[in-house]
PDB file of C-alpha atoms in Angstrom:
ATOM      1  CA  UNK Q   1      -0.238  13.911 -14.791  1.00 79.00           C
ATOM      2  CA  UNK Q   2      -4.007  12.817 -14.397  1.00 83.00           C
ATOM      3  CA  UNK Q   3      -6.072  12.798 -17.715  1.00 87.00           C
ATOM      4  CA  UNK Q   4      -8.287  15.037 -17.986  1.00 89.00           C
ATOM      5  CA  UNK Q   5     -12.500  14.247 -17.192  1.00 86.00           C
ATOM      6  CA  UNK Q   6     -12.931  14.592 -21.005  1.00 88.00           C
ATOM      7  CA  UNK Q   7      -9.501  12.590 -22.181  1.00 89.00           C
ATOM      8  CA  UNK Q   8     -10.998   9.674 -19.661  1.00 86.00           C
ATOM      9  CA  UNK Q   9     -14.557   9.536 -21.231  1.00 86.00           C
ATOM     10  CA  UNK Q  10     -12.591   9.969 -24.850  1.00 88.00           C
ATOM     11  CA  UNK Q  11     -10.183   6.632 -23.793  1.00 86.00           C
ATOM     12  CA  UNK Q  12     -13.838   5.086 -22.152  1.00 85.00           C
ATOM     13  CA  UNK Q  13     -15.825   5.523 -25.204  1.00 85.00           C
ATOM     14  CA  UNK Q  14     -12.992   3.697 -27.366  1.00 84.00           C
ATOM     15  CA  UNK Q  15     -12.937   0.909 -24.781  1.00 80.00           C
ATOM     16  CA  UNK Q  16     -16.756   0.431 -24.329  1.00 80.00           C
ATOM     17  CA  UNK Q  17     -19.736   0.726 -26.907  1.00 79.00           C
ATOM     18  CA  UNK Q  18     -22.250   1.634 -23.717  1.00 82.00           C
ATOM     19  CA  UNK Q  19     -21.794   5.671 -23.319  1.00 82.00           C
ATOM     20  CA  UNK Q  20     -23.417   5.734 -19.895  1.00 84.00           C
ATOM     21  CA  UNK Q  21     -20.908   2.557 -18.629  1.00 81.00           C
ATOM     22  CA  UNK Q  22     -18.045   4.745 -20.233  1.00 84.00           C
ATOM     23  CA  UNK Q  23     -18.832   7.844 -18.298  1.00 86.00           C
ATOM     24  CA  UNK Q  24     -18.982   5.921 -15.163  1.00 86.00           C
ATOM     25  CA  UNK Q  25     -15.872   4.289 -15.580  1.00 84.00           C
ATOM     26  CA  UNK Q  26     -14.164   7.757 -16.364  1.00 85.00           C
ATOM     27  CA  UNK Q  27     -15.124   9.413 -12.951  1.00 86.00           C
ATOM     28  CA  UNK Q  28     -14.087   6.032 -11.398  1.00 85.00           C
ATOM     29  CA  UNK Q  29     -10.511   5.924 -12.882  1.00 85.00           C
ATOM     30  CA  UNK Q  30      -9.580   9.283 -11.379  1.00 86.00           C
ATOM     31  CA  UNK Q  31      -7.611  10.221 -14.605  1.00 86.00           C
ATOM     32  CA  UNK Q  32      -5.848   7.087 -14.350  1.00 85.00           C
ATOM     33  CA  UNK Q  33      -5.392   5.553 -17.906  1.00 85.00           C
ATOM     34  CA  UNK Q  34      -4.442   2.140 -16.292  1.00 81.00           C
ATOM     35  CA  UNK Q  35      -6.984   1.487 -13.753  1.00 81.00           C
ATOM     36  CA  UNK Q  36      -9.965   2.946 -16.654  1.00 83.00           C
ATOM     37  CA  UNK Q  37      -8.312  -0.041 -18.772  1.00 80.00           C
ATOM     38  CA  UNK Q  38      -8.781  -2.354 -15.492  1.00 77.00           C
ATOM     39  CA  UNK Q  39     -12.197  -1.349 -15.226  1.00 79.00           C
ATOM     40  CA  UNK Q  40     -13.274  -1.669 -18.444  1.00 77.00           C
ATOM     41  CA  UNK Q  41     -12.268  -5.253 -19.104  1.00 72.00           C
ATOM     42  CA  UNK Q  42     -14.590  -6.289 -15.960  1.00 67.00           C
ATOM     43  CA  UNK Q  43     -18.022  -6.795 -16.373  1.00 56.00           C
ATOM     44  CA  UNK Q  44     -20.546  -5.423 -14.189  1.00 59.00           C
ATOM     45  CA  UNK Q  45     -20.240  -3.138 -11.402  1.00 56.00           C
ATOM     46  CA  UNK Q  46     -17.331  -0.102 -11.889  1.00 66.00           C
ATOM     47  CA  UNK Q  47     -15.845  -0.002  -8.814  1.00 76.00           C
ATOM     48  CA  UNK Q  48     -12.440   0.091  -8.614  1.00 75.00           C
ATOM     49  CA  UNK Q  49     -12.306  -1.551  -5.057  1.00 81.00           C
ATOM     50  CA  UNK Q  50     -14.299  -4.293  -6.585  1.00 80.00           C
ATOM     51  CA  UNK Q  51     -11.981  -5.185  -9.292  1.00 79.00           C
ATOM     52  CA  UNK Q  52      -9.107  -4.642  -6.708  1.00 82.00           C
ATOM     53  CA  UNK Q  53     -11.086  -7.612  -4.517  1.00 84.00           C
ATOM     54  CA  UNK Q  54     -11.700  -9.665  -6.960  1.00 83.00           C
ATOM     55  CA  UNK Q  55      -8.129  -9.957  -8.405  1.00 84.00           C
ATOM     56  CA  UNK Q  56      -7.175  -9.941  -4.386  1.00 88.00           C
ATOM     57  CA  UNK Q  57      -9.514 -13.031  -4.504  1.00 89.00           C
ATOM     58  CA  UNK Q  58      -7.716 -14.684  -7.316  1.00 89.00           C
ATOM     59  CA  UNK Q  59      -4.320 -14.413  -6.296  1.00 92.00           C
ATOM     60  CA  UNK Q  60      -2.515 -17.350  -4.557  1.00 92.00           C
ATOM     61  CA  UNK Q  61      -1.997 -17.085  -0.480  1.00 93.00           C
ATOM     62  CA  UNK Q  62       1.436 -16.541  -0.790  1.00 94.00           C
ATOM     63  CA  UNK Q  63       1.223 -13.373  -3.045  1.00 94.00           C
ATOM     64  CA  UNK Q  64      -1.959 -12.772  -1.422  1.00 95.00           C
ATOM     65  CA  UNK Q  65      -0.250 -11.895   1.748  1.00 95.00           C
ATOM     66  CA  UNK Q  66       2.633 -10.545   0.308  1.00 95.00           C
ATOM     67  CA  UNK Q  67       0.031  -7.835  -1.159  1.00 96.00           C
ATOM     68  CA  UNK Q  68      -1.291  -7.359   2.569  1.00 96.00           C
ATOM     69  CA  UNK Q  69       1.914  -6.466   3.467  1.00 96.00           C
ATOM     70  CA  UNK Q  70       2.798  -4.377   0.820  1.00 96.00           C
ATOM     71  CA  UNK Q  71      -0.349  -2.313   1.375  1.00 96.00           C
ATOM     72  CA  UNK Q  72      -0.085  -2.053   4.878  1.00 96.00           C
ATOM     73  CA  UNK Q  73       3.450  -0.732   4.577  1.00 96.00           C
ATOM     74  CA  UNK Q  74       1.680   2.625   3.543  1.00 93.00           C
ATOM     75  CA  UNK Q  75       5.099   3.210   1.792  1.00 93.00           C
ATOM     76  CA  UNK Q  76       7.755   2.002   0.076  1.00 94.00           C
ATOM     77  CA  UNK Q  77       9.477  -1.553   1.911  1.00 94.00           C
ATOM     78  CA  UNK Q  78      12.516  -3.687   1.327  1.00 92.00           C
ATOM     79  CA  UNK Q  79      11.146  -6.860  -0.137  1.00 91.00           C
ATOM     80  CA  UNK Q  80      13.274  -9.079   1.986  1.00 90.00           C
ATOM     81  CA  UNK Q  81      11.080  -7.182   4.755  1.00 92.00           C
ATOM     82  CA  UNK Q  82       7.836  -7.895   2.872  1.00 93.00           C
ATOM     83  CA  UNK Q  83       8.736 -11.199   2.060  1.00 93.00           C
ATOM     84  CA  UNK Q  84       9.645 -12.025   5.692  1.00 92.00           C
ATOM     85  CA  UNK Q  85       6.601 -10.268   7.408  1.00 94.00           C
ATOM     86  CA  UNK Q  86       4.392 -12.603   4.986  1.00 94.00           C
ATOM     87  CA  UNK Q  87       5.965 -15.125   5.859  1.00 92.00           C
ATOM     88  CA  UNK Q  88       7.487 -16.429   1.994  1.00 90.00           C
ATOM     89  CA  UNK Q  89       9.928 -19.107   2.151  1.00 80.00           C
ATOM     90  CA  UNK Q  90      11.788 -20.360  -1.213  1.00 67.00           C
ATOM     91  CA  UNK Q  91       9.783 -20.722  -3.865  1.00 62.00           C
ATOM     92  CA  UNK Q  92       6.976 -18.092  -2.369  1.00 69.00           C
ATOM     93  CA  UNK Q  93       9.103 -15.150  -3.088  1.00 71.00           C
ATOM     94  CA  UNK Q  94       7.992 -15.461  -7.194  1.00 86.00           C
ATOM     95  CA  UNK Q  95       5.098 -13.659  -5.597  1.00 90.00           C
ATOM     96  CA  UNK Q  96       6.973 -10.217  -6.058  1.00 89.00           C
ATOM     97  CA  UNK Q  97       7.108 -11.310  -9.614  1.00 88.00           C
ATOM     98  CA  UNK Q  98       3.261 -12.117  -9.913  1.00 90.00           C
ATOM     99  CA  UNK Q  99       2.254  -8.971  -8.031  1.00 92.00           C
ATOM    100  CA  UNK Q 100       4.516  -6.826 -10.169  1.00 90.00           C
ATOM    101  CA  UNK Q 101       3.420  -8.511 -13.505  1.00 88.00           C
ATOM    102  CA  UNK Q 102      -0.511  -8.086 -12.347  1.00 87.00           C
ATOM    103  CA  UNK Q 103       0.374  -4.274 -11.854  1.00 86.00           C
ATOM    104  CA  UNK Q 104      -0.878  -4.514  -8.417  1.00 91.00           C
ATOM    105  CA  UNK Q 105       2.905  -3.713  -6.819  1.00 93.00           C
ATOM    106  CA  UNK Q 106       5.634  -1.923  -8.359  1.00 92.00           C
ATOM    107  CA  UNK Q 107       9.756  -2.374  -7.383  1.00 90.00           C
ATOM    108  CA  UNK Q 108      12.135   0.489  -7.176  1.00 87.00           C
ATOM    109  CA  UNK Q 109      15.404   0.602  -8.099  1.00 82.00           C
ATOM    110  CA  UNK Q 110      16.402   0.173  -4.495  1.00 84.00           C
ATOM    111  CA  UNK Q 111      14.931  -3.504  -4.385  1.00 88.00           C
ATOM    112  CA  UNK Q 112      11.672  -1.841  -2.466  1.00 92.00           C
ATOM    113  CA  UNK Q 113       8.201  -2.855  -3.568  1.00 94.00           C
ATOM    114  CA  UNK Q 114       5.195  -0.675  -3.284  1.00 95.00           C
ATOM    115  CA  UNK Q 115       1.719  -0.404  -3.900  1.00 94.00           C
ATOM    116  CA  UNK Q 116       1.406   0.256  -8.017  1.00 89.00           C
ATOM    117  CA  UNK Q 117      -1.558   2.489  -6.592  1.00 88.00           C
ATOM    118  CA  UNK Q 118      -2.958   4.349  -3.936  1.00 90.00           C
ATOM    119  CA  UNK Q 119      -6.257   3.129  -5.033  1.00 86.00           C
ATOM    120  CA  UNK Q 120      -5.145  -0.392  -5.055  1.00 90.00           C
ATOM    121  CA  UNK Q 121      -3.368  -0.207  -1.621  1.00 94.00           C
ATOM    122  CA  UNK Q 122      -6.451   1.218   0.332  1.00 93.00           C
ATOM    123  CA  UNK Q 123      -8.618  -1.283  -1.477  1.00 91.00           C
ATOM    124  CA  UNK Q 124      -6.693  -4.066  -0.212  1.00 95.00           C
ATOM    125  CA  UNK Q 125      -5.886  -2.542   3.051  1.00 96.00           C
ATOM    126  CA  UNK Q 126     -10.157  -1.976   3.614  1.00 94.00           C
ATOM    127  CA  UNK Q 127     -10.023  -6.184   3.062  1.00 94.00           C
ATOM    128  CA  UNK Q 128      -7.849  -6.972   5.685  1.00 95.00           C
ATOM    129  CA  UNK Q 129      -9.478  -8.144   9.026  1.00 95.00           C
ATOM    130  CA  UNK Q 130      -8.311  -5.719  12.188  1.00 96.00           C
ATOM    131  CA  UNK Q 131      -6.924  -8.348  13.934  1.00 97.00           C
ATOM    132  CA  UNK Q 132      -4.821  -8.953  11.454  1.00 97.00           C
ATOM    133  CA  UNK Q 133      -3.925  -5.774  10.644  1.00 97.00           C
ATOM    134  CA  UNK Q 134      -2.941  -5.289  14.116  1.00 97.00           C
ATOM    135  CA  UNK Q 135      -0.696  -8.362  13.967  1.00 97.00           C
ATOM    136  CA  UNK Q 136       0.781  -7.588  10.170  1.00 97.00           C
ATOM    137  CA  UNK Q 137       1.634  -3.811  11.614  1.00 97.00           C
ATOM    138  CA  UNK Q 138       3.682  -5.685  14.599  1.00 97.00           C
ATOM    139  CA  UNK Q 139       5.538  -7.429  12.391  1.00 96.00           C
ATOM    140  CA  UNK Q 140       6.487  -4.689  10.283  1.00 96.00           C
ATOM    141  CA  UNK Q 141       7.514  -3.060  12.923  1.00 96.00           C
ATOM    142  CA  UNK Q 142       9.831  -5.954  13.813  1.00 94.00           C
ATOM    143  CA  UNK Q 143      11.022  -5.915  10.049  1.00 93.00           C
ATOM    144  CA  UNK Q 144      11.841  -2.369   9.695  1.00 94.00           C
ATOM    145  CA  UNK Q 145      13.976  -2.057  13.007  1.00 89.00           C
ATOM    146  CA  UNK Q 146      17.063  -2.792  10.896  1.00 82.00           C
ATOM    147  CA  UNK Q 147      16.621  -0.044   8.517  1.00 73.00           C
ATOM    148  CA  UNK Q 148      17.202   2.624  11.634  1.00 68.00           C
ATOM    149  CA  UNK Q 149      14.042   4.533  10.125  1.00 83.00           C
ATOM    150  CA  UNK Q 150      12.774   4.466  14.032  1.00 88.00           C
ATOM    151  CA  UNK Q 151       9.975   7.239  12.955  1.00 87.00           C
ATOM    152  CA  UNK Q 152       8.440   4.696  11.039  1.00 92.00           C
ATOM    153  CA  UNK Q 153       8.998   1.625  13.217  1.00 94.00           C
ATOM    154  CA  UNK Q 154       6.990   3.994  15.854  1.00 94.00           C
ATOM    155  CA  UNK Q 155       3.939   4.433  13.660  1.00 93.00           C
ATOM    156  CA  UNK Q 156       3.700   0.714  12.669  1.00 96.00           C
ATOM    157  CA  UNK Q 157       3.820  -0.066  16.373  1.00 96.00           C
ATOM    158  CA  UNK Q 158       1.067   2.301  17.292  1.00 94.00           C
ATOM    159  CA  UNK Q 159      -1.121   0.807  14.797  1.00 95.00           C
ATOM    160  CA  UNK Q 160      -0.461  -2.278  16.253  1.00 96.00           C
ATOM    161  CA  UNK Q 161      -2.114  -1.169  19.303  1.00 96.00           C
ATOM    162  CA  UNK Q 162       1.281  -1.474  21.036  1.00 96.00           C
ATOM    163  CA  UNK Q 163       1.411   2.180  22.083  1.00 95.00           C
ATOM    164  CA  UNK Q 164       4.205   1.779  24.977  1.00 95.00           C
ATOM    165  CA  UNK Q 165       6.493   0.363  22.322  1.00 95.00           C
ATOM    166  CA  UNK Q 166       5.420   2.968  19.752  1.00 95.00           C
ATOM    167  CA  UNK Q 167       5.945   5.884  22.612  1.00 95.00           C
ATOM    168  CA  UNK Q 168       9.470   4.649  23.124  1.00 95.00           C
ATOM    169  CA  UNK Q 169      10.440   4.366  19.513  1.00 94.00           C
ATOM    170  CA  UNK Q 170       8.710   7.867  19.005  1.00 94.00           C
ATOM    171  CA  UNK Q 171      11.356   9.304  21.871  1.00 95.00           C
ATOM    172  CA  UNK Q 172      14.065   7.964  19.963  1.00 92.00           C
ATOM    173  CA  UNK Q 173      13.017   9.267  17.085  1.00 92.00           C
ATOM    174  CA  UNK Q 174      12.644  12.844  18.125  1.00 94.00           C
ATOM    175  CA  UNK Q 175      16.060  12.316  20.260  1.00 94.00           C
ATOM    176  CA  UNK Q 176      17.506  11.443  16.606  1.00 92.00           C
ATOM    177  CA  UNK Q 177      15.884  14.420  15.015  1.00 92.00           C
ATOM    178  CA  UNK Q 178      17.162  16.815  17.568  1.00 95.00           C
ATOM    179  CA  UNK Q 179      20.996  15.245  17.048  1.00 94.00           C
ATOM    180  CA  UNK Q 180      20.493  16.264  13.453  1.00 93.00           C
ATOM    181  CA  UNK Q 181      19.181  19.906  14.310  1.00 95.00           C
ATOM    182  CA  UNK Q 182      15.820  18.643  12.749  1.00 94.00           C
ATOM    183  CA  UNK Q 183      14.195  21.032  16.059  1.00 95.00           C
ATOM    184  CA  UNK Q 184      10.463  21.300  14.261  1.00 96.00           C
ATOM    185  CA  UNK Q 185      10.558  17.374  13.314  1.00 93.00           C
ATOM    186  CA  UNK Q 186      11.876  16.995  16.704  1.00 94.00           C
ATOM    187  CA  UNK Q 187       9.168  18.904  18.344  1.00 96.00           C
ATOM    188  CA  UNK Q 188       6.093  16.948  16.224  1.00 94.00           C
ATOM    189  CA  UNK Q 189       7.601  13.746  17.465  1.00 93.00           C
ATOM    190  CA  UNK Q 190       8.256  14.782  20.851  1.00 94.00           C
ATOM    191  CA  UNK Q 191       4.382  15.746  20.920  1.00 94.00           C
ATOM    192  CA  UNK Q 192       3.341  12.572  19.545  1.00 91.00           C
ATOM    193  CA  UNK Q 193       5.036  10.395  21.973  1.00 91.00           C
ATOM    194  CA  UNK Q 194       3.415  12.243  24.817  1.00 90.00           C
TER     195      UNK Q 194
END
């Protein structure tokens, strides 16, 4: 669970001499003992999305768009799917290891990735230009297909702006959904592709 607002500014004021600096960092940590330590070793401004940018800005283009991806995913993602949608080749793919050592992604035991955050994934996600967000969501799309998860493959193509595509995987979705008596599901899907 969340610290609380007076645990934060407790951990704060041990971290930092400068009360005022403290009690901003608190609020801006959420209750989040991890991202109050992130903040407090930066200098300056207490944004969270700022630090997030600035270590965005630091990271190599490989892991750099490995992150993208990750963020975009919105969820949990193979990391053969991550690593292909960024476009990793060989020696690229010690980017999982640098994102996951920089706590900016985390793995599962199911050899997915995530975001380590929500914080950190809409932070990154803000940074990304639309048209490539557009073109990232495509190719997650793409990625995903093999996992059968064709809810999901719907979404990333709507995002993409490819909304004939995402209306057809949405059908098959809700077809799905009513083959496994899932009716409500089934319904909500059935809606959205309309």
């Amino acid at each position: 669970a969340a610290l609380t607002p007076a645990e934060c500014e407790q951990l704060a004021r041990k971290c930092l001499a400068d009360p005022e600096r403290a009690a901003a960092i608190a609020r801006e940590s959420g209750g989040n003992p991890f991202l109050l330590q992130l903040l407090a070793v930066v200098t300056g401004d207490v944004r969270l999305e700022d630090v997030v940018l600035s270590r965005l800005a630091s990271l190599a283009a490989p892991a750099r768009r490995l992150l993208e991806v990750v963020a975009l995913a919105g969820a949990p993602v193979p990391e053969r799917v991550a690593s292909g949608v960024a476009g990793l080749e060989g020696s690229d793919v010690e980017s999982i290891a640098t994102l996951k050592a920089a706590h900016l992604v985390r793995g599962l035991h199911d050899e997915r990735v995530e975001a380590w955050h929500d914080r950190i994934r809409e932070a990154v996600v803000k940074s990304i230009d639309p048209e490539r967000t557009r073109e990232l969501h495509a190719r997650l799309a793409d990625g995903l297909k093999e996992g059968g998860d064709v809810d999901v493959v719907a979404w990333h193509l709507g995002a993409a702006g490819l909304i004939e595509r995402a209306a057809e995987a949405t059908l098959e979705a809700a077809r799905r959904a009513v083959g496994q008596l899932a009716f409500e599901r089934a319904a909500v899907l059935f809606d959205r592709a309309l």
